XYZ file of C-alpha atoms in Angstrom:
782
model
C -36.861 -61.951 -44.304
C -34.599 -61.690 -47.357
C -37.282 -63.255 -49.594
C -39.882 -60.749 -48.424
C -37.476 -57.875 -49.097
C -36.762 -59.206 -52.587
C -40.462 -59.671 -53.272
C -41.250 -56.177 -52.110
C -38.449 -54.823 -54.256
C -39.799 -56.601 -57.330
C -43.260 -55.274 -56.718
C -41.816 -51.768 -56.600
C -40.017 -52.401 -59.885
C -43.448 -52.918 -61.456
C -44.276 -49.328 -60.638
C -46.364 -49.824 -57.515
C -44.786 -47.013 -55.395
C -47.978 -45.217 -54.580
C -48.204 -46.717 -51.082
C -44.706 -45.497 -49.968
C -43.946 -41.882 -49.183
C -40.293 -40.926 -48.582
C -39.809 -38.358 -45.836
C -37.241 -35.593 -45.959
C -35.781 -36.628 -42.600
C -34.639 -40.032 -43.948
C -37.619 -42.144 -42.725
C -40.345 -43.803 -44.767
C -43.786 -45.241 -43.990
C -46.132 -47.394 -45.931
C -49.698 -46.408 -46.070
C -51.163 -49.704 -47.260
C -48.793 -52.245 -45.595
C -47.132 -51.386 -42.269
C -45.600 -54.848 -41.581
C -42.121 -53.970 -43.020
C -39.764 -53.016 -40.070
C -38.614 -49.436 -40.026
C -34.892 -50.289 -40.083
C -35.465 -52.323 -43.300
C -37.134 -49.378 -44.943
C -34.244 -47.131 -43.885
C -31.723 -49.596 -45.354
C -33.541 -49.751 -48.707
C -33.912 -45.975 -48.753
C -30.167 -45.561 -48.130
C -29.061 -48.161 -50.683
C -31.599 -47.718 -53.530
C -33.738 -44.637 -52.950
C -36.223 -43.584 -55.653
C -33.941 -44.366 -58.551
C -35.321 -47.387 -60.483
C -31.965 -47.915 -62.166
C -30.445 -48.660 -58.764
C -32.433 -51.914 -58.478
C -29.440 -53.764 -59.851
C -27.827 -53.290 -56.436
C -30.409 -55.588 -54.847
C -28.469 -58.760 -55.586
C -25.283 -57.362 -54.062
C -27.195 -56.151 -51.041
C -28.782 -59.575 -50.588
C -25.413 -61.293 -50.846
C -23.814 -58.934 -48.276
C -26.677 -59.406 -45.821
C -26.381 -63.186 -46.161
C -22.664 -63.066 -45.288
C -23.296 -60.924 -42.240
C -26.056 -63.271 -41.098
C -23.747 -66.255 -41.446
C -20.976 -64.552 -39.449
C -23.377 -63.709 -36.646
C -24.658 -67.298 -36.486
C -21.075 -68.618 -36.234
C -20.250 -66.196 -33.378
C -23.372 -67.277 -31.475
C -22.466 -70.956 -31.876
C -18.874 -70.384 -30.727
C -19.940 -68.417 -27.650
C -22.560 -70.993 -26.669
C -19.960 -73.821 -26.834
C -17.066 -72.045 -24.930
C -18.956 -70.510 -21.978
C -19.861 -73.813 -20.275
C -16.216 -74.925 -20.393
C -14.977 -71.745 -18.706
C -17.630 -71.957 -16.045
C -16.717 -75.550 -15.280
C -13.022 -74.691 -14.914
C -13.839 -71.804 -12.533
C -15.971 -74.036 -10.353
C -13.159 -76.583 -10.135
C -10.650 -73.949 -9.002
C -13.099 -72.632 -6.394
C -13.510 -76.125 -4.967
C -9.747 -76.604 -4.688
C -9.360 -73.272 -2.869
C -12.136 -74.156 -0.441
C -10.442 -77.457 0.412
C -7.081 -75.658 0.970
C -8.709 -73.148 3.304
C -10.215 -75.948 5.304
C -6.792 -77.595 5.711
C -5.262 -74.322 6.890
C -8.045 -73.764 9.426
C -7.460 -77.230 10.864
C -3.713 -76.556 11.223
C -4.405 -73.148 12.849
C -6.631 -74.720 15.455
C -3.965 -77.282 16.274
C -1.192 -74.706 16.627
C -3.399 -72.444 18.751
C -4.163 -75.303 21.152
C -0.463 -76.150 21.419
C 0.510 -72.543 22.185
C -2.212 -72.185 24.821
C -1.030 -75.347 26.563
C 2.605 -74.126 26.471
C 1.683 -70.720 27.934
C -0.285 -72.344 30.733
C 2.676 -74.543 31.551
C 5.207 -71.664 31.439
C 3.140 -69.177 33.499
C 4.674 -70.174 36.879
C 8.166 -69.744 35.452
C 7.222 -66.323 34.057
C 5.874 -65.189 37.440
C 9.058 -66.255 39.179
C 11.230 -64.561 36.525
C 9.296 -61.253 36.822
C 9.797 -61.306 40.571
C 13.546 -61.882 40.159
C 13.832 -59.096 37.569
C 12.010 -56.587 39.792
C 14.319 -57.514 42.684
C 17.379 -57.065 40.468
C 16.100 -53.679 39.220
C 15.487 -52.511 42.780
C 18.983 -53.654 43.759
C 20.471 -51.748 40.820
C 18.642 -48.585 41.987
C 20.113 -49.023 45.457
C 23.573 -49.513 43.998
C 23.200 -46.474 41.774
C 21.965 -44.407 44.723
C 24.934 -45.558 46.791
C 27.299 -44.747 43.921
C 25.966 -41.177 43.744
C 26.388 -40.813 47.489
C 29.885 -42.257 47.282
C 30.742 -39.865 44.451
C 29.453 -36.905 46.446
C 31.398 -37.996 49.535
C 34.465 -38.581 47.399
C 34.279 -35.045 45.990
C 33.652 -33.705 49.506
C 36.715 -35.547 50.856
C 38.816 -34.256 47.966
C 37.751 -30.680 48.676
C 38.530 -31.185 52.383
C 42.011 -32.501 51.623
C 42.761 -29.573 49.316
C 41.525 -27.136 51.929
C 43.747 -28.736 54.560
C 46.730 -28.267 52.276
C 45.592 -24.688 51.402
C 45.199 -25.656 47.739
C 42.178 -23.431 47.192
C 42.343 -23.667 43.390
C 41.941 -27.460 43.393
C 39.273 -27.226 46.074
C 37.355 -24.811 43.871
C 37.703 -27.256 40.961
C 36.209 -30.008 43.134
C 33.332 -27.742 44.070
C 32.735 -27.018 40.386
C 32.528 -30.776 39.711
C 30.078 -31.192 42.594
C 27.941 -28.296 41.312
C 27.865 -29.848 37.852
C 26.791 -33.130 39.470
C 23.977 -31.242 41.200
C 22.855 -29.829 37.863
C 22.815 -33.321 36.323
C 20.574 -34.604 39.131
C 17.974 -31.857 38.747
C 15.510 -34.180 36.990
C 15.838 -36.966 39.579
C 12.870 -37.877 41.786
C 15.133 -38.712 44.730
C 14.390 -35.758 46.961
C 16.715 -36.761 49.786
C 19.620 -37.227 47.386
C 19.002 -33.781 45.895
C 18.840 -32.234 49.362
C 22.054 -34.001 50.389
C 24.078 -32.821 47.405
C 22.648 -29.271 47.598
C 23.509 -29.040 51.291
C 26.998 -30.324 50.577
C 27.493 -27.770 47.804
C 26.182 -24.997 50.044
C 28.525 -26.074 52.883
C 31.730 -26.035 50.849
C 30.654 -22.990 48.825
C 30.260 -20.950 51.997
C 33.662 -22.031 53.303
C 35.451 -21.302 50.032
C 33.561 -18.085 49.392
C 34.239 -16.727 52.895
C 37.930 -17.481 52.643
C 38.358 -16.058 49.151
C 36.138 -13.067 49.892
C 38.189 -12.034 52.922
C 41.421 -12.304 50.949
C 39.877 -10.526 47.937
C 38.546 -7.673 50.050
C 41.954 -7.257 51.688
C 43.633 -6.925 48.303
C 40.970 -4.460 47.118
C 41.471 -2.434 50.275
C 45.196 -2.189 49.608
C 44.329 -0.972 46.077
C 42.186 1.779 47.722
C 38.964 0.255 46.458
C 36.347 1.692 46.107
C 37.268 4.963 44.395
C 34.919 7.438 46.016
C 36.465 10.392 44.205
C 37.882 10.504 40.684
C 41.230 8.660 40.572
C 44.244 10.970 40.484
C 46.900 9.916 38.012
C 49.534 12.047 39.743
C 49.640 9.715 42.751
C 52.474 7.186 42.697
C 51.396 3.515 42.592
C 52.047 1.438 45.724
C 55.472 -0.194 46.051
C 54.021 -3.722 45.919
C 51.640 -2.855 43.093
C 52.710 -5.747 40.862
C 52.296 -8.271 43.661
C 48.858 -6.864 44.519
C 47.698 -7.143 40.930
C 48.932 -10.751 40.779
C 47.003 -11.545 43.944
C 43.979 -9.750 42.513
C 44.090 -11.840 39.377
C 44.514 -15.106 41.282
C 41.693 -14.427 43.717
C 39.430 -13.059 40.968
C 39.924 -16.233 38.907
C 39.277 -18.482 41.934
C 36.087 -16.596 42.775
C 35.056 -16.850 39.163
C 35.259 -20.649 39.442
C 32.695 -20.522 42.238
C 30.161 -18.916 39.888
C 28.439 -22.211 39.028
C 27.808 -23.138 42.655
C 26.883 -19.554 43.511
C 24.191 -19.529 40.826
C 22.761 -22.751 42.303
C 22.425 -21.669 45.923
C 22.030 -17.868 45.661
C 18.835 -16.258 44.437
C 19.445 -13.312 42.120
C 18.086 -10.024 43.435
C 15.413 -8.744 41.099
C 13.260 -5.651 41.232
C 9.566 -6.117 42.066
C 7.436 -7.410 39.206
C 5.314 -4.247 39.243
C 8.298 -2.333 37.844
C 7.893 -4.225 34.578
C 11.637 -4.819 34.211
C 12.856 -7.875 32.298
C 15.143 -10.184 34.323
C 18.801 -9.206 34.065
C 21.667 -11.751 33.867
C 23.299 -12.646 37.216
C 26.387 -10.709 38.226
C 29.716 -12.461 38.448
C 30.673 -13.362 42.023
C 33.839 -11.195 42.155
C 31.891 -8.246 40.733
C 29.285 -8.717 43.468
C 32.039 -8.561 46.106
C 33.505 -5.432 44.509
C 30.066 -3.779 44.664
C 29.469 -4.523 48.371
C 31.162 -1.392 49.811
C 29.312 0.828 47.334
C 26.005 -0.846 48.244
C 26.683 -0.063 51.917
C 27.470 3.566 51.140
C 24.363 3.941 48.974
C 22.062 2.534 51.640
C 23.706 4.592 54.321
C 23.175 7.884 52.485
C 19.917 7.328 50.641
C 17.747 5.260 52.960
C 16.323 5.886 56.381
C 16.294 9.304 58.013
C 19.579 10.628 56.609
C 19.628 14.231 55.442
C 20.767 13.053 52.021
C 17.609 10.961 51.628
C 15.250 13.675 50.363
C 12.310 13.038 48.046
C 12.733 16.397 46.381
C 16.366 15.655 45.427
C 16.432 12.524 43.247
C 19.424 13.998 41.422
C 21.605 13.327 44.469
C 21.514 9.543 44.277
C 21.271 9.446 40.474
C 24.341 11.654 40.130
C 26.166 9.576 42.770
C 25.586 6.388 40.757
C 26.874 8.050 37.586
C 29.965 9.332 39.436
C 30.763 5.879 40.794
C 30.430 4.357 37.322
C 32.814 6.967 35.933
C 35.326 6.695 38.778
C 35.765 2.930 38.381
C 35.606 2.623 34.588
C 39.364 2.858 33.961
C 40.273 0.343 36.667
C 37.699 -2.150 35.408
C 38.816 -1.845 31.805
C 42.573 -1.855 32.472
C 42.864 -4.300 35.378
C 39.763 -6.484 35.606
C 38.766 -7.033 32.001
C 42.166 -8.581 31.015
C 41.701 -11.120 33.838
C 38.364 -12.130 32.373
C 39.844 -12.402 28.902
C 42.636 -14.671 30.138
C 40.006 -16.807 31.870
C 38.142 -17.135 28.527
C 35.082 -15.497 30.053
C 32.589 -13.485 27.991
C 31.734 -11.224 30.948
C 32.016 -7.450 30.456
C 33.334 -6.151 33.773
C 32.388 -2.525 33.232
C 28.881 -3.448 32.053
C 28.211 -5.757 35.023
C 29.559 -3.180 37.469
C 27.256 -0.520 35.964
C 24.316 -2.939 36.047
C 24.887 -3.661 39.738
C 24.927 0.047 40.623
C 21.932 0.727 38.366
C 19.896 -1.847 40.289
C 20.358 0.259 43.428
C 19.170 3.393 41.657
C 16.146 1.601 40.169
C 15.062 0.241 43.541
C 15.256 3.716 45.042
C 13.538 5.279 42.027
C 10.672 2.773 42.082
C 10.052 3.500 45.766
C 10.215 7.303 45.389
C 8.061 7.499 42.252
C 5.107 5.806 43.931
C 5.362 8.288 46.844
C 5.314 11.334 44.529
C 2.149 10.522 42.596
C 0.186 13.241 44.401
C 2.730 16.046 44.078
C 2.837 17.278 40.478
C 5.827 19.586 40.889
C 8.052 17.006 42.600
C 6.908 14.258 40.224
C 7.726 16.409 37.206
C 11.147 17.171 38.694
C 11.725 13.438 39.224
C 10.853 12.702 35.579
C 13.247 15.438 34.392
C 16.091 14.037 36.465
C 15.402 10.489 35.297
C 15.498 11.586 31.660
C 18.827 13.374 32.206
C 20.191 10.347 34.066
C 19.102 7.976 31.297
C 20.618 10.193 28.612
C 24.014 10.357 30.344
C 23.966 6.663 31.203
C 23.281 5.586 27.612
C 25.440 8.259 26.007
C 28.454 9.072 28.162
C 28.818 5.663 29.786
C 27.667 3.633 26.724
C 25.173 1.509 28.653
C 23.412 -0.721 26.061
C 19.851 0.218 25.154
C 18.909 -3.482 25.143
C 19.290 -3.665 28.929
C 16.624 -2.268 31.280
C 17.103 1.233 32.643
C 15.394 3.979 34.580
C 12.821 4.585 31.829
C 11.335 1.158 32.495
C 10.272 2.440 35.917
C 8.428 5.334 34.296
C 6.519 2.982 31.985
C 4.849 1.159 34.905
C 1.130 1.754 34.318
C 0.318 3.914 37.345
C 3.465 6.013 37.044
C 3.105 6.361 33.291
C -0.493 7.572 33.507
C 0.600 10.131 36.075
C 3.401 11.226 33.730
C 0.933 11.702 30.875
C -1.384 13.699 33.111
C 1.425 15.970 34.284
C 2.694 16.496 30.733
C -0.804 17.434 29.580
C -1.331 19.769 32.519
C 1.928 21.681 32.143
C 1.584 21.804 28.335
C -1.865 23.403 28.612
C -0.557 25.886 31.166
C 2.307 26.733 28.836
C -0.139 27.232 25.963
C -2.221 29.602 28.100
C 0.823 31.665 28.991
C 2.232 31.787 25.463
C -1.081 32.970 23.962
C -1.614 35.605 26.641
C 1.866 37.131 26.431
C 2.361 40.520 24.803
C 4.794 39.114 22.242
C 2.554 36.166 21.308
C 1.711 37.454 17.810
C 5.048 39.027 16.872
C 7.953 37.158 15.342
C 11.132 37.035 17.374
C 13.137 37.007 14.111
C 11.249 39.830 12.403
C 14.408 41.945 12.098
C 16.397 39.116 10.474
C 15.022 38.564 6.985
C 17.205 35.533 6.209
C 15.923 33.667 9.277
C 12.305 34.833 9.308
C 11.155 33.098 6.121
C 8.028 31.587 7.688
C 7.232 34.759 9.746
C 5.825 32.489 12.449
C 4.667 34.344 15.565
C 6.302 33.692 18.888
C 3.371 31.604 20.178
C 3.658 29.186 17.219
C 7.440 28.896 17.639
C 7.035 28.270 21.355
C 4.276 25.720 20.778
C 6.316 23.699 18.280
C 9.301 23.875 20.626
C 7.018 22.472 23.330
C 6.035 19.567 21.059
C 9.690 18.981 20.170
C 10.654 18.865 23.844
C 7.881 16.348 24.503
C 9.189 14.237 21.619
C 12.710 14.320 23.040
C 11.371 13.229 26.420
C 9.488 10.157 25.210
C 11.362 9.019 22.104
C 13.634 6.654 24.084
C 10.815 4.907 25.946
C 11.172 1.111 25.636
C 7.467 0.438 25.066
C 5.889 1.222 21.650
C 2.486 1.544 23.316
C 3.842 4.237 25.650
C 5.384 6.142 22.740
C 2.072 5.994 20.877
C 0.282 7.302 23.972
C 2.567 10.332 23.942
C 1.952 10.747 20.225
C -1.785 10.823 20.942
C -1.098 13.510 23.553
C 0.794 15.575 20.974
C -2.106 15.268 18.538
C -4.489 16.350 21.272
C -2.330 19.409 22.007
C -2.140 20.328 18.315
C -5.910 20.120 18.017
C -6.385 22.197 21.164
C -3.980 24.859 19.867
C -5.804 24.870 16.513
C -9.116 25.488 18.314
C -7.572 28.344 20.271
C -6.218 29.883 17.059
C -9.664 29.528 15.481
C -11.278 31.352 18.389
C -8.806 34.235 18.179
C -9.194 34.313 14.381
C -12.962 34.726 14.669
C -12.424 37.669 16.991
C -10.068 39.257 14.463
C -12.042 38.346 11.328
C -13.515 41.866 11.126
C -10.062 43.184 10.250
C -8.382 40.434 8.204
C -5.555 42.778 7.241
C -4.677 43.340 10.874
C -1.324 42.079 12.169
C -2.895 39.555 14.542
C -5.056 37.926 11.838
C -2.063 37.571 9.537
C 0.047 36.264 12.425
C -2.573 33.553 13.069
C -2.484 32.633 9.383
C 1.317 32.404 9.508
C 1.074 30.279 12.651
C -1.349 27.811 11.061
C 0.839 27.505 7.975
C 4.000 27.098 10.064
C 2.555 24.359 12.275
C 1.212 22.414 9.260
C 4.598 22.671 7.504
C 6.549 21.503 10.554
C 4.194 18.562 11.164
C 4.509 17.500 7.522
C 8.299 17.626 7.870
C 8.222 15.604 11.096
C 5.991 12.966 9.526
C 8.839 11.996 7.158
C 11.405 11.540 9.946
C 12.600 8.054 10.884
C 11.216 8.248 14.415
C 7.633 9.014 13.369
C 7.792 6.451 10.550
C 8.718 3.872 13.178
C 5.749 5.039 15.253
C 3.578 4.616 12.167
C 4.730 1.001 11.822
C 4.222 0.399 15.559
C 0.690 1.767 15.312
C -0.066 -0.693 12.507
C 1.341 -3.627 14.472
C -0.596 -2.726 17.617
C -3.749 -2.280 15.542
C -3.279 -5.770 14.096
C -2.624 -7.335 17.512
C -5.290 -5.491 19.491
C -8.774 -4.987 17.959
C -9.469 -2.348 20.624
C -6.713 -0.075 19.329
C -8.371 3.125 17.919
C -7.454 2.752 14.256
C -10.058 2.704 11.497
C -9.614 0.416 8.453
C -9.150 3.457 6.207
C -6.422 4.850 8.432
C -4.746 1.450 8.645
C -4.765 1.118 4.853
C -3.245 4.564 4.338
C -0.576 3.999 6.972
C 0.317 0.567 5.610
C 0.754 1.916 2.069
C 2.824 4.841 3.405
C 0.436 7.213 1.647
C -0.467 8.833 4.935
C 1.352 9.766 8.107
C 0.656 9.894 11.824
C -0.177 13.620 11.543
C -2.521 13.422 8.545
C -5.681 14.337 10.456
C -4.051 17.316 12.146
C -2.514 18.582 8.903
C -5.874 18.282 7.122
C -7.637 20.334 9.811
C -4.905 22.982 9.771
C -5.005 23.224 5.974
C -8.775 23.600 6.130
C -8.393 26.470 8.610
C -5.699 28.053 6.454
C -7.911 27.831 3.356
C -10.816 29.407 5.242
C -8.653 32.272 6.501
C -7.189 32.851 3.048
C -10.687 32.998 1.596
C -11.756 35.584 4.208
C -8.665 37.671 3.503
C -9.067 37.649 -0.274
C -12.783 38.353 0.039
C -12.089 41.348 2.294
C -9.591 42.868 -0.156
C -11.840 42.174 -3.124
C -14.802 43.741 -1.344
C -12.830 46.932 -0.735
C -11.555 46.898 -4.297
C -15.118 46.570 -5.604
C -16.212 49.466 -3.450
C -13.392 51.644 -4.759
C -14.061 50.469 -8.333
C -17.698 51.588 -8.501
C -16.872 54.888 -10.312
C -14.670 52.923 -12.688
C -17.513 50.517 -13.476
C -19.786 53.491 -14.281
C -17.208 55.170 -16.549
C -18.600 56.531 -19.867
C -16.643 54.145 -22.042
C -18.954 54.903 -24.923
C -17.883 58.560 -25.284
C -14.162 58.599 -24.436
C -11.862 60.303 -26.979
C -9.799 58.104 -29.221
C -6.105 57.534 -28.654
C -5.200 59.748 -31.629
C -6.984 62.689 -30.030
C -4.831 62.507 -26.881
C -1.252 63.685 -26.534
C -0.457 60.932 -24.020
C -2.635 58.372 -22.359
C -2.882 58.245 -18.560
C -4.646 56.108 -15.962
C -8.339 56.736 -15.665
C -9.018 58.939 -12.675
C -11.888 56.679 -11.631
C -9.476 53.710 -11.462
C -7.029 55.405 -9.103
C -8.850 54.470 -5.840
C -9.027 50.835 -6.848
C -5.360 50.749 -7.889
C -4.230 52.468 -4.681
C -6.347 50.072 -2.610
C -4.812 47.043 -4.339
C -1.290 48.422 -4.071
C -1.552 49.208 -0.350
C -3.173 45.926 0.581
C -0.679 43.847 -1.388
C 2.176 45.728 0.248
C 0.637 44.961 3.651
C 0.247 41.308 2.790
C 3.823 41.053 1.538
C 5.111 42.496 4.795
C 2.930 40.425 7.129
C 2.575 37.035 5.376
C 5.274 34.490 4.660
C 6.167 34.033 1.011
C 4.120 30.827 0.313
C 0.996 32.374 1.842
C 1.510 35.713 0.091
C 1.962 33.947 -3.230
C -1.242 31.953 -2.806
C -3.055 35.087 -1.664
C -2.133 37.363 -4.567
C -2.790 34.585 -7.083
C -6.278 33.992 -5.663
C -6.863 37.757 -5.575
C -5.758 38.117 -9.211
C -8.158 35.380 -10.357
C -11.094 36.908 -8.444
C -10.207 40.397 -9.688
C -10.012 39.126 -13.259
C -13.597 37.841 -13.113
C -14.801 41.009 -11.383
C -13.388 43.369 -14.020
C -14.530 41.117 -16.848
C -18.099 40.866 -15.561
C -18.663 44.256 -13.917
C -16.602 46.492 -16.195
C -16.330 44.863 -19.609
C -19.592 42.949 -19.960
C -21.617 45.703 -18.268
C -20.624 48.503 -20.695
C -20.300 49.391 -24.372
C -17.012 50.656 -25.735
C -16.078 52.971 -28.527
C -12.574 53.025 -29.927
C -11.294 55.418 -27.271
C -12.969 53.529 -24.412
C -11.477 50.215 -25.528
C -8.015 51.763 -25.806
C -8.339 53.395 -22.372
C -9.421 50.086 -20.796
C -6.465 48.305 -22.347
C -4.097 51.027 -21.125
C -5.485 50.835 -17.586
C -5.117 47.100 -17.491
C -1.824 46.477 -19.268
C 0.062 49.542 -18.033
C -1.301 49.872 -14.501
C -3.154 46.816 -13.138
C -0.902 44.111 -14.530
C 2.329 45.826 -13.344
C 0.951 45.821 -9.790
C 1.295 42.036 -9.873
C 4.386 42.131 -12.076
C 6.583 42.557 -9.008
C 5.736 38.988 -7.995
C 5.803 37.114 -11.312
C 7.202 37.539 -14.835
C 3.919 37.349 -16.744
C 1.096 38.757 -14.611
C -1.294 38.884 -17.576
C -1.561 35.082 -17.353
C -3.600 35.574 -14.170
C -5.997 38.006 -15.949
C -6.886 35.929 -19.004
C -10.493 37.096 -19.217
C -9.495 40.776 -19.044
C -6.545 40.370 -21.387
C -8.532 38.531 -24.055
C -11.488 40.893 -23.633
C -9.172 43.851 -24.344
C -7.839 42.050 -27.430
C -11.355 41.639 -28.834
C -12.421 45.222 -28.025
C -9.265 46.720 -29.587
C -9.284 44.782 -32.871
C -9.237 47.040 -35.888
C -12.495 47.243 -37.770
C -11.509 44.930 -40.604
C -10.259 42.185 -38.327
C -13.353 42.528 -36.165
C -15.640 42.181 -39.204
C -13.825 39.089 -40.429
C -13.897 37.573 -36.956
C -17.629 38.219 -36.626
C -18.285 36.573 -39.995
C -16.241 33.526 -39.041
C -18.063 33.193 -35.739
C -21.478 33.566 -37.400
C -20.642 30.995 -40.065
C -19.364 28.595 -37.408
C -22.545 29.063 -35.392
C -25.048 28.721 -38.286
C -23.604 25.686 -40.090
C -24.364 23.197 -37.392
C -25.814 20.545 -39.704
C -23.300 20.669 -42.539
C -19.526 20.495 -42.409
C -17.545 23.681 -42.875
C -15.446 24.369 -45.904
C -12.088 22.668 -45.330
C -10.341 25.813 -46.511
C -12.303 27.944 -44.045
C -10.647 28.111 -40.588
C -12.723 27.078 -37.563
C -13.783 29.719 -35.018
C -11.525 28.246 -32.305
C -8.500 28.244 -34.616
C -9.198 31.826 -35.580
C -9.421 32.878 -31.932
C -6.184 31.069 -31.136
C -4.422 32.962 -33.896
C -5.507 36.188 -32.198
C -4.177 34.983 -28.811
C -7.593 34.124 -27.374
C -7.625 30.762 -25.596
C -9.818 31.150 -22.520
C -12.941 32.783 -24.009
C -15.430 30.666 -25.953
C -16.697 31.773 -29.406
C -20.059 32.731 -27.870
C -18.244 34.965 -25.330
C -16.319 36.633 -28.142
C -19.570 37.301 -30.037
C -20.925 39.056 -26.944
C -17.766 41.160 -26.705
C -18.017 42.110 -30.393
C -21.569 43.239 -29.787
C -20.263 45.628 -27.111
C -18.143 47.483 -29.686
C -19.702 50.670 -31.079
C -17.053 51.606 -33.623
C -18.357 49.718 -36.657
C -18.596 51.063 -40.237
C -21.653 53.205 -40.656
C -22.025 53.829 -36.869
């Protein structure tokens, strides 16, 4: 190969390069001889190229290629000699491993056979040993069973010995140990053992409880327990008062030790599940005994056919319970609670005593409420009394809100739905009466200016008081869903009242300046303001959070994604929809009112619009300027109506009304008076006098700069009253600014807008000013 390359190179050195064409992309082909490999041609092209002087590199190239060829041959020889050796070594190692695996398999088979033979020989011994172990385990169970029985009998004998020696305290301690043993055996599957120990506990508990109860009741009787009437501090304490209190403490502590066994064998009285009350903690045994005489009195008076058991008088038994709680509070706090503290007990005597009496009232209330579902008047009276009872119980007697109370009875589904129905019924009846009363549309504070800022009519005040009373009635309900149901009722009532106001408004819309129309407008504004204020209170913010949580838990809860998003971001409130509807009604009524006044003002302003502004004498020809006679009806109309509005509307509404009227009046005068006429010098001066000295001051009583609400009229008067020279210059500037649209203005020449601003004209556009200048007739040469 090298000789052919050298030969080809020499032939090229003789000038025979016609058969080779070098390509621009680095490849070459031979037209006459195509046997030279392509990679050889590329190598020659890269090393020599077309330069004939570079042929001296051929010898070096040949030498380098020879060295590379030799190195490659040596590598091939080395690889061909070493590979067989490595393969032979690998095969030898594989054979050794195979032989070792065979040895291990032979040993495994031998060991496996030995183990199998040993297991077969030991199987009889294993069977015998399993039998012995099962017998031993069964014997241990019997022994353990007998030990438990012996322990129970031992404790029973100990209690019997202490009872025989009248050592009640130690007997109670033994009963406590037996009760604890009963608790430890609760998970046992030995039913007879559990029955035996429970019967034994019940036997001794009854004996000890009967003995201690009789002694405890005797001591309480000597202390004049229970206190049916308020305790009188003037009475002297009994002579053996100290001894009685010592006996009370001793017996109370001994009864307290029986609490563990009492909890085991006595089922706690709970109200029916339909009442929806959470289970309350069990009462301490001595507290239960102290409550027994009051339970008897309660059942005697408020059950059966007694004259005191009247459905229409729930306040009798509710008040009686509250009186008993109050009568015994001092004794429980001063005498009983220290005993509990010395016994290291966490029981609150006053709280447990109140809870025991409250259970009686709740049982009676649950029974009576279901019997009054078909008598609205008596049911409503029952709800009122329950709310008063709950308020005094939680407030005066400090009964914790975390414990169930009378309101839980009212939240039972059937009773609660009846409550909602009654509230809706009486609220609608109240709304009918308040709207039909003679004083419905007059303010009860109209003679007291400091109080009557909102000028709300009596019907609106009464309606918001009704909503406030409803809020007070349901705000302490334990269930968030019930509170939200009442909130929905309030929204429904607000919407119903808004519809009623709308109906009355439509009847009065022919006379918007009448007292009833304005009273409705004040009512709408007042209700919207109060609802917005309520929405920021803590109670309604909590309802907002509860509504979000219920919406997340229950897909059926009526809350749209948009409402949920607004409530979650605190951008909205629970009254947003109602406030929006009320504001819409207020805006509609305000528009009707302003339109009515403006329509009358336009009617009175017709002579003023047809005034001969073109021929009025100049200001210099008059001794003193006065209001145009044709403007007097319009001015008087505006003055009288604004005075009426100020007297009948609250300040925020009156402010919005006169501002809207001023803006509408500004456009009316600008379009119907200024743009519809031509003005000479005297006409322009008269117009400016009428506006600045008469119209603007009408609104000056309510703001410092009334001309800011009449920008079109004010700026129109400025343009019409410019002196001739200023008007000519202004017209030239406006014309130049309008004609040079394709070329920039002279930098030294002010722009039309800047020129107008210098004159105090900011609202009118340059084109409007050009129109106003064309309405002037006092130009040079005219």
